[in-house]
Amino acid sequence: MADYPTNHNSLPNIPAELVAAIQNARAITILTGAGVSAESGIPTFRDSLTGMWAKYDPMELATPEAFAREPARVTQWYDERRCNVAQCQPNPGHFALAELEEYCTESQKSFTLITQNVDRLHQRAGSHRVIEIHGSLWEWRCTRTGDQREYLEYPFEHYPPKSKAGGLLRPAVVWFGEALPEHEMMMATDAATSCDLFFTIGTSAEVYPAAGLIDVARQRKIRSRTAHTCEINQDPTRHSDRVDWAIHGKSGEVLPALIDRVLER
Ligand code: BJW
């Protein structure tokens, strides 16, 4: 593993071997997390000072038990986050990933963007095929009928909000202890299994089964000498010393520099 810290006074240090790996790849898979949206003003979860879990107890807000106990409090908290996200804009990291998808499509490479983020900023930046494995703040599900749909108007008038069928609405995000959406997880696992270049970007990779996708990709690397893994994150993670390239810097700075090198401009 090579560690490439970025110097904040200069351009991010992009290894030439990584640029070549992107240019030569047949299939690229990317797993993003909250760090990618941090520069858009959306708090991460686990950053010690600014992360949401520094301020709120996840067990009181992000579990089915919390919703059953205090549906008004939980739905209001999610609705406030939805309102905040609506005011935020995608940042250069989101746009660079949309550009990477376009480059891959034009070069007939397979490209899969898997996100744990529930904010839809990738889509707003122009990414077309995004697998949302932890759901979305914009989708809400009726707890009576199970019907799920987009709710684009915000905020709700009452908490907890109700569906037309009269059931309580809950955000269609994946809480602790809940299964990830089966189809999305299957597509994500396929993409991690079959790619020859796997990136984790802006994620602490602490939460399973999403973090297990890194192990899936590494298994492929063990079998094929041409498969590679790369981490782009502000801080080192427990996976940093097991990837081929660990680049430590802000994704909103590293990704635009990386795509510039790939497109040779
Ligand atoms: C920057 C940056 C910048 C900052 N640029 N970088 C195996 C072992 C141990 C435990 C488990 C296990 N398997 C399952 C579990 C239990 C649990 C789990 O993983 N717990 C661990 C925390 C220990 N997992 C689950 O419960 C999952 N469900 C499950 O396993 O179900 C089993 C089941 C099967 C069948 C039937 C029934 C059940 C579900 C997990 C759902 C996670 N949900 C959340 C909340 C979503 C809704 C919401 O938004 O409120 O998802 S938790 C939260 O963590 C959110 C995120 O998507 C997820 C990951 O966080 P992420 O994105 O990595 O953010 P951070 O904050 O952790 O990291 C940000 C990083 O960015 C940092 O490293 C910074 O340095 C960096 N950064 N600025 C680049 N500018």
Short mmCIF file of N, CA and C and ligand atoms in Angstrom, two decimals, residues 32-36 38-39 44-47 53 62 77-78 81 116-118 134 173-180 202-209 232-235 237 249-252, ligand 1:
data_model
loop_
_atom_site.label_atom_id
_atom_site.label_comp_id
_atom_site.label_asym_id
_atom_site.label_seq_id
_atom_site.Cartn_x
_atom_site.Cartn_y
_atom_site.Cartn_z
N THR A 32 -19.43 5.28 -2.12
CA THR A 32 -19.26 6.58 -1.45
C THR A 32 -19.99 6.62 -0.11
N GLY A 33 -19.54 7.57 0.72
CA GLY A 33 -20.16 7.76 2.02
C GLY A 33 -20.28 9.25 2.33
N ALA A 34 -20.65 9.55 3.56
CA ALA A 34 -21.02 10.90 3.96
C ALA A 34 -19.93 11.95 3.70
N GLY A 35 -18.65 11.52 3.71
CA GLY A 35 -17.56 12.47 3.49
C GLY A 35 -17.66 13.18 2.15
N VAL A 36 -18.24 12.51 1.15
CA VAL A 36 -18.35 13.11 -0.19
C VAL A 36 -19.29 14.32 -0.14
N ALA A 38 -19.72 16.18 2.64
CA ALA A 38 -19.35 17.10 3.74
C ALA A 38 -19.08 18.51 3.22
N GLU A 39 -18.43 18.59 2.05
CA GLU A 39 -18.12 19.93 1.51
C GLU A 39 -19.36 20.62 0.92
N THR A 44 -21.29 14.66 8.40
CA THR A 44 -21.03 13.22 8.36
C THR A 44 -21.64 12.61 9.63
N PHE A 45 -21.39 11.32 9.86
CA PHE A 45 -21.93 10.67 11.05
C PHE A 45 -20.91 10.59 12.17
N ARG A 46 -19.70 10.12 11.82
CA ARG A 46 -18.76 9.72 12.87
C ARG A 46 -17.58 10.66 13.08
N ASP A 47 -17.52 11.79 12.36
CA ASP A 47 -16.42 12.72 12.62
C ASP A 47 -16.59 13.25 14.04
N TRP A 53 -23.40 11.86 14.95
CA TRP A 53 -23.45 11.02 16.14
C TRP A 53 -22.67 11.62 17.32
N ALA A 62 -32.05 6.39 14.81
CA ALA A 62 -31.84 5.63 13.56
C ALA A 62 -32.07 4.13 13.78
N TRP A 77 -36.82 14.82 12.99
CA TRP A 77 -35.36 14.88 12.81
C TRP A 77 -34.99 14.57 11.35
N TYR A 78 -35.62 13.54 10.78
CA TYR A 78 -35.34 13.20 9.37
C TYR A 78 -35.85 14.29 8.43
N ARG A 81 -33.45 17.10 8.34
CA ARG A 81 -32.30 16.76 7.49
C ARG A 81 -32.68 16.88 6.01
N GLN A 116 -23.85 5.13 0.05
CA GLN A 116 -24.54 4.95 1.34
C GLN A 116 -25.30 6.22 1.67
N ASN A 117 -25.11 7.26 0.84
CA ASN A 117 -25.72 8.55 1.16
C ASN A 117 -27.20 8.57 0.79
N VAL A 118 -27.94 9.30 1.60
CA VAL A 118 -29.39 9.35 1.41
C VAL A 118 -29.82 10.72 0.86
N HIS A 134 -28.53 2.54 1.23
CA HIS A 134 -29.13 2.91 2.52
C HIS A 134 -30.41 3.73 2.34
N VAL A 173 -35.17 4.96 4.67
CA VAL A 173 -33.72 4.80 4.84
C VAL A 173 -33.51 3.51 5.64
N VAL A 174 -32.27 3.02 5.64
CA VAL A 174 -32.01 1.76 6.35
C VAL A 174 -31.48 2.08 7.74
N TRP A 175 -32.25 1.70 8.74
CA TRP A 175 -31.83 1.93 10.12
C TRP A 175 -31.00 0.76 10.63
N PHE A 176 -30.31 0.98 11.73
CA PHE A 176 -29.52 -0.10 12.33
C PHE A 176 -30.44 -1.28 12.65
N GLY A 177 -29.96 -2.46 12.30
CA GLY A 177 -30.73 -3.68 12.56
C GLY A 177 -31.67 -4.03 11.43
N GLU A 178 -31.80 -3.16 10.42
CA GLU A 178 -32.69 -3.45 9.29
C GLU A 178 -31.87 -4.00 8.12
N ALA A 179 -32.54 -4.83 7.32
CA ALA A 179 -31.86 -5.39 6.14
C ALA A 179 -31.73 -4.31 5.07
N LEU A 180 -30.65 -4.38 4.29
CA LEU A 180 -30.50 -3.46 3.16
C LEU A 180 -31.40 -3.94 2.02
N GLY A 202 -14.82 8.85 0.92
CA GLY A 202 -15.57 9.59 1.94
C GLY A 202 -16.40 8.72 2.85
N THR A 203 -15.88 7.54 3.15
CA THR A 203 -16.60 6.67 4.10
C THR A 203 -15.63 6.11 5.11
N SER A 204 -16.09 6.06 6.37
CA SER A 204 -15.25 5.45 7.41
C SER A 204 -15.22 3.94 7.22
N ALA A 205 -16.15 3.41 6.42
CA ALA A 205 -16.26 1.97 6.15
C ALA A 205 -16.32 1.17 7.45
N GLU A 206 -17.13 1.68 8.37
CA GLU A 206 -17.32 1.02 9.67
C GLU A 206 -18.63 0.23 9.68
N VAL A 207 -19.54 0.58 8.76
CA VAL A 207 -20.90 0.03 8.83
C VAL A 207 -21.07 -1.12 7.82
N TYR A 208 -21.54 -2.24 8.36
CA TYR A 208 -21.75 -3.45 7.54
C TYR A 208 -23.23 -3.60 7.23
N PRO A 209 -23.60 -4.23 6.13
CA PRO A 209 -22.74 -4.96 5.19
C PRO A 209 -22.04 -4.10 4.13
N ILE A 232 -10.12 7.06 -1.01
CA ILE A 232 -9.95 8.52 -1.00
C ILE A 232 -10.76 9.02 0.18
N ASN A 233 -10.09 9.49 1.20
CA ASN A 233 -10.79 9.87 2.44
C ASN A 233 -9.98 10.94 3.15
N GLN A 234 -10.69 11.79 3.87
CA GLN A 234 -9.98 12.84 4.61
C GLN A 234 -9.01 12.24 5.64
N ASP A 235 -9.48 11.21 6.32
CA ASP A 235 -8.66 10.59 7.38
C ASP A 235 -8.40 9.13 7.03
N THR A 237 -8.47 5.14 7.43
CA THR A 237 -9.50 4.25 7.98
C THR A 237 -8.82 2.91 8.30
N GLY A 249 -7.26 13.20 1.75
CA GLY A 249 -7.56 14.60 1.47
C GLY A 249 -9.05 14.73 1.26
N LYS A 250 -9.50 15.93 0.96
CA LYS A 250 -10.94 16.16 0.74
C LYS A 250 -11.33 15.66 -0.64
N SER A 251 -12.46 14.93 -0.69
CA SER A 251 -12.87 14.38 -1.99
C SER A 251 -13.20 15.48 -2.98
N GLY A 252 -13.64 16.64 -2.49
CA GLY A 252 -13.96 17.76 -3.37
C GLY A 252 -12.72 18.37 -4.00
C1 BJW B 1 -14.20 13.13 4.16
C2 BJW B 1 -14.50 14.46 4.07
C3 BJW B 1 -14.21 15.06 2.85
C4 BJW B 1 -15.08 13.86 6.02
N1 BJW B 1 -13.66 14.34 1.88
N2 BJW B 1 -13.64 12.43 3.18
C5 BJW B 1 -20.65 -6.82 11.29
C6 BJW B 1 -19.83 -6.41 12.33
C7 BJW B 1 -20.29 -5.51 13.31
C8 BJW B 1 -21.58 -5.00 13.27
C9 BJW B 1 -22.39 -5.40 12.24
C10 BJW B 1 -21.93 -6.30 11.28
N3 BJW B 1 -22.95 -6.50 10.40
C11 BJW B 1 -24.00 -5.74 10.76
C12 BJW B 1 -23.71 -5.06 11.89
C13 BJW B 1 -24.62 -4.12 12.61
C14 BJW B 1 -24.71 -2.75 11.96
C15 BJW B 1 -23.30 -2.19 11.89
O1 BJW B 1 -22.64 -2.20 10.88
N4 BJW B 1 -22.82 -1.64 12.99
C16 BJW B 1 -21.47 -1.05 13.02
C17 BJW B 1 -21.60 0.45 13.16
C18 BJW B 1 -20.71 -1.69 14.13
N5 BJW B 1 -25.32 -2.83 10.65
C19 BJW B 1 -26.63 -2.83 10.48
O2 BJW B 1 -27.40 -2.77 11.42
C20 BJW B 1 -27.15 -2.93 9.06
N6 BJW B 1 -28.18 -3.88 8.97
C21 BJW B 1 -27.95 -5.19 9.12
O3 BJW B 1 -26.84 -5.66 9.26
O4 BJW B 1 -29.09 -5.96 9.07
C22 BJW B 1 -29.00 -7.37 9.27
C23 BJW B 1 -30.35 -7.93 8.90
C24 BJW B 1 -30.43 -8.89 7.91
C25 BJW B 1 -31.68 -9.43 7.59
C26 BJW B 1 -32.83 -8.99 8.24
C27 BJW B 1 -32.74 -8.02 9.21
C28 BJW B 1 -31.49 -7.47 9.56
C29 BJW B 1 -27.82 -1.60 8.64
C30 BJW B 1 -26.90 -0.44 8.66
C31 BJW B 1 -27.66 0.84 8.30
C32 BJW B 1 -26.82 2.07 8.53
N7 BJW B 1 -27.68 3.21 8.54
C33 BJW B 1 -27.09 4.53 8.62
C34 BJW B 1 -28.25 5.53 8.83
C35 BJW B 1 -29.03 5.72 7.52
C36 BJW B 1 -30.16 6.66 7.68
C37 BJW B 1 -29.71 8.04 8.07
O5 BJW B 1 -29.09 8.74 7.25
O6 BJW B 1 -29.97 8.43 9.20
O7 BJW B 1 -26.36 4.84 7.43
S1 BJW B 1 -25.88 4.71 9.91
C38 BJW B 1 -24.82 5.78 9.00
O8 BJW B 1 -23.56 5.10 8.75
C39 BJW B 1 -25.48 5.97 7.64
C40 BJW B 1 -24.30 5.90 6.71
O9 BJW B 1 -24.72 5.58 5.40
C41 BJW B 1 -23.44 4.84 7.35
C42 BJW B 1 -21.99 4.91 6.93
O10 BJW B 1 -21.40 6.10 7.35
P1 BJW B 1 -20.34 6.83 6.42
O11 BJW B 1 -21.01 7.29 5.18
O12 BJW B 1 -19.14 6.00 6.27
O13 BJW B 1 -20.05 8.14 7.29
P2 BJW B 1 -18.99 8.31 8.49
O14 BJW B 1 -19.38 9.55 9.21
O15 BJW B 1 -18.85 7.08 9.27
O16 BJW B 1 -17.60 8.55 7.74
C43 BJW B 1 -17.35 9.69 6.97
C44 BJW B 1 -15.90 9.64 6.51
O17 BJW B 1 -15.72 10.73 5.63
C45 BJW B 1 -14.88 9.80 7.65
O18 BJW B 1 -13.93 8.76 7.57
C46 BJW B 1 -14.19 11.15 7.37
O19 BJW B 1 -12.79 11.12 7.59
C47 BJW B 1 -14.46 11.32 5.90
N8 BJW B 1 -14.57 12.71 5.46
N9 BJW B 1 -15.04 14.87 5.31
C48 BJW B 1 -13.40 13.00 2.10
N10 BJW B 1 -14.46 16.38 2.68
#
